[in-house]
Short mmCIF file of N, CA and C in Angstrom, two decimals:
data_model
loop_
_atom_site.label_atom_id
_atom_site.label_comp_id
_atom_site.label_asym_id
_atom_site.label_seq_id
_atom_site.Cartn_x
_atom_site.Cartn_y
_atom_site.Cartn_z
N UNK A 782 -1.62 -6.85 -9.70
CA UNK A 782 -3.02 -6.60 -9.95
C UNK A 782 -3.18 -5.14 -10.39
N UNK A 783 -3.96 -4.90 -11.42
CA UNK A 783 -4.16 -3.55 -11.92
C UNK A 783 -5.24 -2.82 -11.13
N UNK A 784 -5.28 -1.50 -11.28
CA UNK A 784 -6.21 -0.68 -10.50
C UNK A 784 -7.69 -1.02 -10.75
N UNK A 785 -8.15 -1.18 -11.99
CA UNK A 785 -9.56 -1.55 -12.17
C UNK A 785 -9.91 -2.88 -11.49
N UNK A 786 -9.02 -3.84 -11.56
CA UNK A 786 -9.28 -5.12 -10.91
C UNK A 786 -9.31 -4.95 -9.39
N UNK A 787 -8.41 -4.14 -8.85
CA UNK A 787 -8.41 -3.86 -7.42
C UNK A 787 -9.72 -3.19 -7.01
N UNK A 788 -10.18 -2.26 -7.82
CA UNK A 788 -11.45 -1.58 -7.52
C UNK A 788 -12.61 -2.58 -7.59
N UNK A 789 -12.55 -3.51 -8.55
CA UNK A 789 -13.62 -4.51 -8.60
C UNK A 789 -13.57 -5.40 -7.35
N UNK A 790 -12.38 -5.73 -6.89
CA UNK A 790 -12.26 -6.52 -5.65
C UNK A 790 -12.87 -5.76 -4.47
N UNK A 791 -12.67 -4.44 -4.46
CA UNK A 791 -13.33 -3.62 -3.43
C UNK A 791 -14.85 -3.74 -3.56
N UNK A 792 -15.34 -3.63 -4.76
CA UNK A 792 -16.79 -3.72 -5.02
C UNK A 792 -17.34 -5.05 -4.49
N UNK A 793 -16.64 -6.13 -4.76
CA UNK A 793 -17.07 -7.44 -4.26
C UNK A 793 -17.06 -7.46 -2.74
N UNK A 794 -15.98 -6.96 -2.14
CA UNK A 794 -15.88 -6.91 -0.68
C UNK A 794 -17.00 -6.07 -0.08
N UNK A 795 -17.26 -4.90 -0.67
CA UNK A 795 -18.29 -4.00 -0.14
C UNK A 795 -19.67 -4.63 -0.24
N UNK A 796 -19.94 -5.32 -1.36
CA UNK A 796 -21.22 -6.03 -1.49
C UNK A 796 -21.35 -7.11 -0.41
N UNK A 797 -20.28 -7.88 -0.22
CA UNK A 797 -20.30 -8.93 0.81
C UNK A 797 -20.49 -8.32 2.20
N UNK A 798 -19.87 -7.16 2.43
CA UNK A 798 -19.96 -6.50 3.73
C UNK A 798 -21.40 -6.06 4.02
N UNK A 799 -22.04 -5.43 3.05
CA UNK A 799 -23.41 -4.95 3.27
C UNK A 799 -24.37 -6.13 3.35
N UNK A 800 -24.14 -7.16 2.54
CA UNK A 800 -24.98 -8.35 2.63
C UNK A 800 -24.81 -9.04 3.98
N UNK A 801 -23.59 -9.07 4.48
CA UNK A 801 -23.34 -9.65 5.80
C UNK A 801 -24.09 -8.90 6.88
N UNK A 802 -24.13 -7.58 6.76
CA UNK A 802 -24.87 -6.79 7.75
C UNK A 802 -26.36 -7.10 7.67
N UNK A 803 -26.91 -7.16 6.47
CA UNK A 803 -28.34 -7.45 6.32
C UNK A 803 -28.65 -8.84 6.85
N UNK A 804 -27.73 -9.77 6.67
CA UNK A 804 -27.92 -11.15 7.14
C UNK A 804 -28.02 -11.20 8.67
N UNK A 805 -27.39 -10.26 9.36
CA UNK A 805 -27.45 -10.22 10.83
C UNK A 805 -28.82 -9.80 11.34
N UNK A 806 -29.61 -9.19 10.50
CA UNK A 806 -30.91 -8.64 10.89
C UNK A 806 -32.02 -9.68 10.70
N UNK A 807 -33.19 -9.43 11.25
CA UNK A 807 -34.30 -10.36 11.02
C UNK A 807 -34.56 -10.52 9.52
N UNK A 808 -34.86 -11.73 9.07
CA UNK A 808 -35.07 -11.97 7.63
C UNK A 808 -36.13 -11.07 6.99
N UNK A 809 -37.11 -10.63 7.77
CA UNK A 809 -38.18 -9.81 7.22
C UNK A 809 -37.70 -8.44 6.75
N UNK A 810 -36.53 -7.99 7.25
CA UNK A 810 -36.00 -6.67 6.87
C UNK A 810 -35.74 -6.59 5.37
N UNK A 811 -35.35 -7.69 4.78
CA UNK A 811 -35.02 -7.71 3.35
C UNK A 811 -36.17 -7.22 2.49
N UNK A 812 -37.38 -7.57 2.86
CA UNK A 812 -38.55 -7.23 2.05
C UNK A 812 -39.49 -6.25 2.74
N UNK A 813 -39.00 -5.58 3.77
CA UNK A 813 -39.81 -4.59 4.48
C UNK A 813 -39.88 -3.32 3.63
N UNK A 814 -41.09 -2.81 3.45
CA UNK A 814 -41.29 -1.60 2.63
C UNK A 814 -40.65 -0.39 3.31
N UNK A 815 -40.07 0.47 2.49
CA UNK A 815 -39.46 1.72 2.96
C UNK A 815 -39.68 2.78 1.89
N UNK A 816 -39.85 4.02 2.32
CA UNK A 816 -40.05 5.12 1.37
C UNK A 816 -38.68 5.66 0.99
N UNK A 817 -38.13 5.11 -0.10
CA UNK A 817 -36.78 5.47 -0.51
C UNK A 817 -36.64 5.28 -2.02
N UNK A 818 -35.41 5.24 -2.49
CA UNK A 818 -35.14 5.05 -3.92
C UNK A 818 -35.69 3.73 -4.44
N UNK A 819 -35.72 2.73 -3.59
CA UNK A 819 -36.24 1.40 -3.92
C UNK A 819 -37.27 1.04 -2.85
N UNK A 820 -38.27 0.25 -3.20
CA UNK A 820 -39.29 -0.08 -2.20
C UNK A 820 -38.80 -0.99 -1.07
N UNK A 821 -37.76 -1.80 -1.35
CA UNK A 821 -37.22 -2.71 -0.33
C UNK A 821 -35.72 -2.86 -0.55
N UNK A 822 -35.06 -3.38 0.47
CA UNK A 822 -33.63 -3.70 0.33
C UNK A 822 -33.42 -4.72 -0.79
N UNK A 823 -34.32 -5.68 -0.89
CA UNK A 823 -34.20 -6.71 -1.93
C UNK A 823 -34.22 -6.08 -3.32
N UNK A 824 -35.07 -5.09 -3.52
CA UNK A 824 -35.11 -4.41 -4.82
C UNK A 824 -33.79 -3.69 -5.11
N UNK A 825 -33.22 -3.06 -4.10
CA UNK A 825 -31.94 -2.37 -4.29
C UNK A 825 -30.82 -3.35 -4.61
N UNK A 826 -30.76 -4.44 -3.86
CA UNK A 826 -29.74 -5.47 -4.12
C UNK A 826 -29.91 -6.06 -5.51
N UNK A 827 -31.15 -6.31 -5.87
CA UNK A 827 -31.44 -6.88 -7.18
C UNK A 827 -30.99 -5.93 -8.29
N UNK A 828 -31.22 -4.64 -8.09
CA UNK A 828 -30.81 -3.65 -9.09
C UNK A 828 -29.29 -3.66 -9.28
N UNK A 829 -28.56 -3.67 -8.18
CA UNK A 829 -27.09 -3.72 -8.29
C UNK A 829 -26.69 -4.97 -9.08
N UNK A 830 -27.27 -6.10 -8.75
CA UNK A 830 -26.93 -7.34 -9.44
C UNK A 830 -27.23 -7.26 -10.94
N UNK A 831 -28.42 -6.78 -11.28
CA UNK A 831 -28.82 -6.74 -12.70
C UNK A 831 -27.88 -5.84 -13.50
N UNK A 832 -27.53 -4.69 -12.94
CA UNK A 832 -26.63 -3.79 -13.65
C UNK A 832 -25.23 -4.40 -13.75
N UNK A 833 -24.75 -5.02 -12.67
CA UNK A 833 -23.45 -5.70 -12.73
C UNK A 833 -23.45 -6.78 -13.81
N UNK A 834 -24.52 -7.53 -13.89
CA UNK A 834 -24.64 -8.61 -14.88
C UNK A 834 -24.67 -8.04 -16.30
N UNK A 835 -25.40 -6.95 -16.48
CA UNK A 835 -25.47 -6.31 -17.80
C UNK A 835 -24.09 -5.87 -18.26
N UNK A 836 -23.35 -5.19 -17.37
CA UNK A 836 -22.01 -4.73 -17.74
C UNK A 836 -21.06 -5.90 -17.95
N UNK A 837 -21.23 -6.98 -17.19
CA UNK A 837 -20.39 -8.16 -17.40
C UNK A 837 -20.59 -8.68 -18.83
N UNK A 838 -21.83 -8.76 -19.26
CA UNK A 838 -22.10 -9.23 -20.62
C UNK A 838 -21.45 -8.31 -21.65
N UNK A 839 -21.52 -7.00 -21.42
CA UNK A 839 -20.88 -6.05 -22.33
C UNK A 839 -19.37 -6.28 -22.37
N UNK A 840 -18.77 -6.46 -21.21
CA UNK A 840 -17.32 -6.71 -21.14
C UNK A 840 -16.93 -7.98 -21.88
N UNK A 841 -17.82 -8.96 -21.94
CA UNK A 841 -17.51 -10.22 -22.60
C UNK A 841 -17.88 -10.20 -24.09
N UNK A 842 -18.25 -9.02 -24.60
CA UNK A 842 -18.47 -8.88 -26.04
C UNK A 842 -19.91 -8.82 -26.49
N UNK A 843 -20.85 -8.85 -25.58
CA UNK A 843 -22.26 -8.77 -25.96
C UNK A 843 -22.60 -7.30 -26.19
N UNK A 844 -23.31 -7.00 -27.28
CA UNK A 844 -23.77 -5.65 -27.56
C UNK A 844 -24.63 -5.16 -26.38
N UNK A 845 -24.49 -3.89 -26.01
CA UNK A 845 -25.19 -3.39 -24.83
C UNK A 845 -26.70 -3.53 -24.94
N UNK A 846 -27.25 -3.30 -26.11
CA UNK A 846 -28.71 -3.43 -26.27
C UNK A 846 -29.14 -4.88 -26.01
N UNK A 847 -28.37 -5.82 -26.51
CA UNK A 847 -28.66 -7.24 -26.27
C UNK A 847 -28.47 -7.60 -24.79
N UNK A 848 -27.43 -7.06 -24.17
CA UNK A 848 -27.19 -7.32 -22.75
C UNK A 848 -28.35 -6.79 -21.91
N UNK A 849 -28.85 -5.61 -22.26
CA UNK A 849 -30.00 -5.06 -21.54
C UNK A 849 -31.24 -5.92 -21.73
N UNK A 850 -31.48 -6.37 -22.96
CA UNK A 850 -32.63 -7.25 -23.21
C UNK A 850 -32.53 -8.55 -22.43
N UNK A 851 -31.32 -9.06 -22.31
CA UNK A 851 -31.10 -10.30 -21.56
C UNK A 851 -31.34 -10.09 -20.07
N UNK A 852 -30.88 -8.97 -19.55
CA UNK A 852 -30.89 -8.76 -18.10
C UNK A 852 -32.14 -8.06 -17.57
N UNK A 853 -32.81 -7.28 -18.37
CA UNK A 853 -33.99 -6.54 -17.88
C UNK A 853 -35.03 -7.44 -17.21
N UNK A 854 -35.32 -8.62 -17.74
CA UNK A 854 -36.30 -9.48 -17.05
C UNK A 854 -35.87 -9.86 -15.63
N UNK A 855 -34.56 -9.82 -15.34
CA UNK A 855 -34.08 -10.14 -14.00
C UNK A 855 -34.53 -9.11 -12.97
N UNK A 856 -34.93 -7.91 -13.43
CA UNK A 856 -35.43 -6.90 -12.52
C UNK A 856 -36.65 -7.38 -11.74
N UNK A 857 -37.39 -8.30 -12.32
CA UNK A 857 -38.60 -8.82 -11.68
C UNK A 857 -38.30 -10.00 -10.77
N UNK A 858 -37.07 -10.46 -10.75
CA UNK A 858 -36.69 -11.65 -9.99
C UNK A 858 -36.18 -11.27 -8.59
N UNK A 859 -37.09 -10.73 -7.78
CA UNK A 859 -36.73 -10.32 -6.42
C UNK A 859 -36.64 -11.58 -5.56
N UNK A 860 -35.49 -11.76 -4.92
CA UNK A 860 -35.26 -12.99 -4.15
C UNK A 860 -35.78 -12.84 -2.72
N UNK A 861 -35.99 -13.96 -2.06
CA UNK A 861 -36.61 -13.98 -0.74
C UNK A 861 -35.64 -14.02 0.42
N UNK A 862 -34.36 -14.27 0.16
CA UNK A 862 -33.43 -14.38 1.29
C UNK A 862 -32.09 -13.74 0.96
N UNK A 863 -31.43 -13.27 2.00
CA UNK A 863 -30.10 -12.70 1.86
C UNK A 863 -29.13 -13.75 1.33
N UNK A 864 -29.28 -15.00 1.79
CA UNK A 864 -28.40 -16.06 1.33
C UNK A 864 -28.46 -16.24 -0.19
N UNK A 865 -29.65 -16.06 -0.75
CA UNK A 865 -29.77 -16.17 -2.22
C UNK A 865 -28.99 -15.04 -2.90
N UNK A 866 -29.07 -13.83 -2.34
CA UNK A 866 -28.29 -12.72 -2.91
C UNK A 866 -26.79 -12.94 -2.73
N UNK A 867 -26.40 -13.44 -1.58
CA UNK A 867 -24.99 -13.74 -1.34
C UNK A 867 -24.48 -14.72 -2.41
N UNK A 868 -25.25 -15.75 -2.68
CA UNK A 868 -24.88 -16.75 -3.68
C UNK A 868 -24.82 -16.13 -5.08
N UNK A 869 -25.83 -15.34 -5.42
CA UNK A 869 -25.91 -14.73 -6.75
C UNK A 869 -24.72 -13.80 -7.00
N UNK A 870 -24.42 -12.95 -6.01
CA UNK A 870 -23.29 -12.03 -6.14
C UNK A 870 -21.96 -12.78 -6.21
N UNK A 871 -21.84 -13.86 -5.43
CA UNK A 871 -20.59 -14.64 -5.45
C UNK A 871 -20.37 -15.28 -6.82
N UNK A 872 -21.43 -15.82 -7.41
CA UNK A 872 -21.32 -16.41 -8.75
C UNK A 872 -20.87 -15.38 -9.77
N UNK A 873 -21.48 -14.19 -9.73
CA UNK A 873 -21.12 -13.15 -10.69
C UNK A 873 -19.70 -12.66 -10.46
N UNK A 874 -19.29 -12.55 -9.21
CA UNK A 874 -17.92 -12.16 -8.89
C UNK A 874 -16.93 -13.16 -9.46
N UNK A 875 -17.24 -14.44 -9.36
CA UNK A 875 -16.38 -15.47 -9.95
C UNK A 875 -16.27 -15.28 -11.47
N UNK A 876 -17.38 -14.95 -12.12
CA UNK A 876 -17.36 -14.72 -13.57
C UNK A 876 -16.48 -13.52 -13.90
N UNK A 877 -16.63 -12.44 -13.15
CA UNK A 877 -15.78 -11.27 -13.37
C UNK A 877 -14.31 -11.62 -13.17
N UNK A 878 -14.00 -12.34 -12.11
CA UNK A 878 -12.60 -12.68 -11.83
C UNK A 878 -12.00 -13.53 -12.94
N UNK A 879 -12.77 -14.45 -13.50
CA UNK A 879 -12.29 -15.24 -14.65
C UNK A 879 -12.08 -14.34 -15.85
N UNK A 880 -12.97 -13.38 -16.03
CA UNK A 880 -12.82 -12.43 -17.14
C UNK A 880 -11.52 -11.63 -16.96
N UNK A 881 -11.28 -11.13 -15.75
CA UNK A 881 -10.04 -10.38 -15.50
C UNK A 881 -8.81 -11.22 -15.86
N UNK A 882 -8.83 -12.51 -15.52
CA UNK A 882 -7.68 -13.37 -15.80
C UNK A 882 -7.44 -13.52 -17.30
N UNK A 883 -8.47 -13.33 -18.10
CA UNK A 883 -8.34 -13.49 -19.55
C UNK A 883 -7.95 -12.19 -20.26
N UNK A 884 -7.83 -11.10 -19.51
CA UNK A 884 -7.57 -9.79 -20.11
C UNK A 884 -6.11 -9.40 -20.03
N UNK A 885 -5.59 -8.97 -21.16
CA UNK A 885 -4.22 -8.47 -21.21
C UNK A 885 -4.18 -6.94 -21.24
N UNK A 886 -5.27 -6.32 -21.73
CA UNK A 886 -5.24 -4.88 -21.95
C UNK A 886 -6.59 -4.26 -21.59
N UNK A 887 -6.70 -3.78 -20.36
CA UNK A 887 -7.95 -3.12 -19.94
C UNK A 887 -8.07 -1.72 -20.54
N UNK A 888 -7.01 -1.25 -21.20
CA UNK A 888 -7.07 0.01 -21.92
C UNK A 888 -7.71 -0.13 -23.29
N UNK A 889 -7.94 -1.37 -23.69
CA UNK A 889 -8.58 -1.64 -24.98
C UNK A 889 -9.95 -0.96 -25.02
N UNK A 890 -10.30 -0.40 -26.18
CA UNK A 890 -11.60 0.24 -26.31
C UNK A 890 -12.56 -0.62 -27.12
N UNK A 891 -13.83 -0.44 -26.79
CA UNK A 891 -14.91 -1.06 -27.57
C UNK A 891 -15.87 0.05 -27.96
N UNK A 892 -16.64 -0.19 -28.99
CA UNK A 892 -17.67 0.75 -29.38
C UNK A 892 -18.90 0.42 -28.55
N UNK A 893 -19.23 1.30 -27.64
CA UNK A 893 -20.35 1.09 -26.73
C UNK A 893 -21.56 1.84 -27.29
N UNK A 894 -22.62 1.10 -27.58
CA UNK A 894 -23.86 1.69 -28.06
C UNK A 894 -24.86 1.66 -26.90
N UNK A 895 -24.80 2.70 -26.08
CA UNK A 895 -25.65 2.80 -24.90
C UNK A 895 -26.96 3.47 -25.29
N UNK A 896 -28.08 2.74 -25.24
CA UNK A 896 -29.35 3.32 -25.69
C UNK A 896 -29.81 4.51 -24.85
N UNK A 897 -29.23 4.68 -23.67
CA UNK A 897 -29.60 5.79 -22.80
C UNK A 897 -28.71 7.01 -23.00
N UNK A 898 -27.52 6.80 -23.55
CA UNK A 898 -26.56 7.90 -23.62
C UNK A 898 -25.91 8.10 -24.98
N UNK A 899 -25.96 7.11 -25.84
CA UNK A 899 -25.36 7.24 -27.16
C UNK A 899 -24.18 6.31 -27.39
N UNK A 900 -23.51 6.56 -28.50
CA UNK A 900 -22.40 5.72 -28.94
C UNK A 900 -21.08 6.42 -28.58
N UNK A 901 -20.14 5.64 -28.08
CA UNK A 901 -18.80 6.18 -27.80
C UNK A 901 -17.80 5.04 -27.71
N UNK A 902 -16.55 5.36 -27.97
CA UNK A 902 -15.46 4.44 -27.71
C UNK A 902 -15.23 4.44 -26.20
N UNK A 903 -15.20 3.27 -25.60
CA UNK A 903 -15.11 3.16 -24.15
C UNK A 903 -14.06 2.12 -23.79
N UNK A 904 -13.15 2.48 -22.89
CA UNK A 904 -12.15 1.53 -22.44
C UNK A 904 -12.80 0.49 -21.52
N UNK A 905 -12.30 -0.73 -21.57
CA UNK A 905 -12.78 -1.77 -20.67
C UNK A 905 -12.63 -1.33 -19.21
N UNK A 906 -11.52 -0.67 -18.92
CA UNK A 906 -11.29 -0.20 -17.55
C UNK A 906 -12.36 0.79 -17.11
N UNK A 907 -12.85 1.61 -18.02
CA UNK A 907 -13.92 2.56 -17.68
C UNK A 907 -15.20 1.83 -17.30
N UNK A 908 -15.48 0.74 -17.99
CA UNK A 908 -16.68 -0.03 -17.69
C UNK A 908 -16.56 -0.65 -16.30
N UNK A 909 -15.39 -1.17 -15.98
CA UNK A 909 -15.19 -1.75 -14.64
C UNK A 909 -15.41 -0.67 -13.58
N UNK A 910 -14.86 0.52 -13.80
CA UNK A 910 -15.04 1.59 -12.82
C UNK A 910 -16.49 2.04 -12.75
N UNK A 911 -17.22 1.96 -13.85
CA UNK A 911 -18.66 2.25 -13.82
C UNK A 911 -19.39 1.25 -12.92
N UNK A 912 -19.05 -0.01 -13.03
CA UNK A 912 -19.66 -1.04 -12.19
C UNK A 912 -19.42 -0.73 -10.72
N UNK A 913 -18.18 -0.40 -10.38
CA UNK A 913 -17.82 -0.11 -8.99
C UNK A 913 -18.55 1.14 -8.50
N UNK A 914 -18.53 2.19 -9.29
CA UNK A 914 -19.16 3.44 -8.89
C UNK A 914 -20.67 3.26 -8.71
N UNK A 915 -21.29 2.56 -9.61
CA UNK A 915 -22.73 2.30 -9.51
C UNK A 915 -23.06 1.54 -8.23
N UNK A 916 -22.27 0.54 -7.93
CA UNK A 916 -22.49 -0.25 -6.71
C UNK A 916 -22.32 0.60 -5.46
N UNK A 917 -21.30 1.47 -5.46
CA UNK A 917 -21.06 2.34 -4.31
C UNK A 917 -22.26 3.25 -4.09
N UNK A 918 -22.76 3.82 -5.16
CA UNK A 918 -23.92 4.71 -5.08
C UNK A 918 -25.11 4.00 -4.43
N UNK A 919 -25.40 2.80 -4.89
CA UNK A 919 -26.58 2.10 -4.39
C UNK A 919 -26.36 1.44 -3.03
N UNK A 920 -25.13 1.13 -2.68
CA UNK A 920 -24.89 0.69 -1.29
C UNK A 920 -25.16 1.85 -0.34
N UNK A 921 -24.93 3.07 -0.79
CA UNK A 921 -25.31 4.24 0.00
C UNK A 921 -26.81 4.30 0.19
N UNK A 922 -27.57 4.01 -0.89
CA UNK A 922 -29.02 3.93 -0.75
C UNK A 922 -29.42 2.89 0.29
N UNK A 923 -28.77 1.74 0.22
CA UNK A 923 -29.08 0.65 1.15
C UNK A 923 -28.77 1.07 2.59
N UNK A 924 -27.67 1.76 2.80
CA UNK A 924 -27.34 2.23 4.15
C UNK A 924 -28.42 3.17 4.67
N UNK A 925 -28.88 4.06 3.82
CA UNK A 925 -29.96 4.98 4.22
C UNK A 925 -31.25 4.21 4.50
N UNK A 926 -31.56 3.24 3.68
CA UNK A 926 -32.76 2.44 3.88
C UNK A 926 -32.70 1.68 5.21
N UNK A 927 -31.53 1.12 5.51
CA UNK A 927 -31.36 0.43 6.79
C UNK A 927 -31.65 1.37 7.95
N UNK A 928 -31.12 2.58 7.88
CA UNK A 928 -31.36 3.55 8.95
C UNK A 928 -32.85 3.88 9.05
N UNK A 929 -33.51 4.05 7.91
CA UNK A 929 -34.95 4.34 7.92
C UNK A 929 -35.74 3.19 8.54
N UNK A 930 -35.21 1.98 8.42
CA UNK A 930 -35.88 0.81 9.00
C UNK A 930 -35.48 0.60 10.45
N UNK A 931 -34.66 1.49 10.99
CA UNK A 931 -34.29 1.43 12.40
C UNK A 931 -33.05 0.59 12.71
N UNK A 932 -32.23 0.35 11.69
CA UNK A 932 -31.03 -0.47 11.87
C UNK A 932 -29.79 0.30 11.44
N UNK A 933 -28.70 0.05 12.10
CA UNK A 933 -27.42 0.63 11.69
C UNK A 933 -26.94 -0.08 10.43
N UNK A 934 -26.19 0.65 9.63
CA UNK A 934 -25.56 0.05 8.46
C UNK A 934 -24.19 -0.45 8.88
N UNK A 935 -23.30 -0.53 7.94
CA UNK A 935 -21.94 -0.97 8.21
C UNK A 935 -21.01 -0.20 7.27
N UNK A 936 -19.86 0.17 7.78
CA UNK A 936 -18.90 0.89 6.95
C UNK A 936 -18.39 -0.03 5.84
N UNK A 937 -18.40 0.50 4.62
CA UNK A 937 -17.87 -0.27 3.50
C UNK A 937 -17.10 0.63 2.55
N UNK A 938 -16.45 1.63 3.11
CA UNK A 938 -15.64 2.56 2.31
C UNK A 938 -14.40 1.87 1.75
N UNK A 939 -13.92 2.40 0.64
CA UNK A 939 -12.71 1.88 0.01
C UNK A 939 -11.53 1.95 0.97
N UNK A 940 -11.45 3.02 1.76
CA UNK A 940 -10.33 3.15 2.70
C UNK A 940 -10.33 2.04 3.75
N UNK A 941 -11.49 1.56 4.15
CA UNK A 941 -11.54 0.44 5.08
C UNK A 941 -11.10 -0.85 4.37
N UNK A 942 -11.47 -0.99 3.13
CA UNK A 942 -11.06 -2.15 2.33
C UNK A 942 -9.54 -2.30 2.32
N UNK A 943 -8.83 -1.18 2.28
CA UNK A 943 -7.36 -1.24 2.28
C UNK A 943 -6.86 -2.06 3.46
N UNK A 944 -7.51 -1.94 4.59
CA UNK A 944 -7.06 -2.59 5.81
C UNK A 944 -7.61 -3.99 5.96
N UNK A 945 -8.53 -4.37 5.12
CA UNK A 945 -9.10 -5.71 5.16
C UNK A 945 -8.27 -6.69 4.33
N UNK A 946 -7.56 -6.15 3.40
CA UNK A 946 -6.72 -6.96 2.52
C UNK A 946 -5.40 -7.28 3.21
N UNK A 947 -4.88 -8.47 3.04
CA UNK A 947 -3.55 -8.76 3.59
C UNK A 947 -2.51 -7.87 2.92
N UNK A 948 -1.57 -7.42 3.70
CA UNK A 948 -0.51 -6.56 3.17
C UNK A 948 0.30 -7.32 2.13
N UNK A 949 0.60 -6.68 1.04
CA UNK A 949 1.42 -7.28 -0.01
C UNK A 949 2.86 -6.87 0.23
N UNK A 950 3.73 -7.83 0.50
CA UNK A 950 5.13 -7.52 0.80
C UNK A 950 6.01 -7.90 -0.37
#
């Protein structure tokens, strides 16, 4: 397994870990208002999903502007239950994993026309690491939001992920 794929597996694990923690809490916590980067945990989770989906489309050959147009309406699709987010993230993770299986060269570059930042040659591996980094950033937001709502978060650091994976001998 290559490093970008390993990092994506961490991203999937960390999402599942934080979702599992939220699932342990009363269902109302998902949509409880908080004064933070996002108005609710559901909004934060939805944002991670929408961005992950957008980058997935880019990785599969969709122009970034088209991927954004496709995914932007999903920003309004705030779900009512943690189980729905668990299902949504699992489906997208399956799509990413199938994509990884079809890739021979993550060093391959594409011309990325990012309407927010400009045009550049970008390696597929860089996009995968962007997905992981973005998710890590916003899981940090979610941890802070949980604390503001009076609940403990859960550790989801990459170093902990190392110990969650079966040892490869």
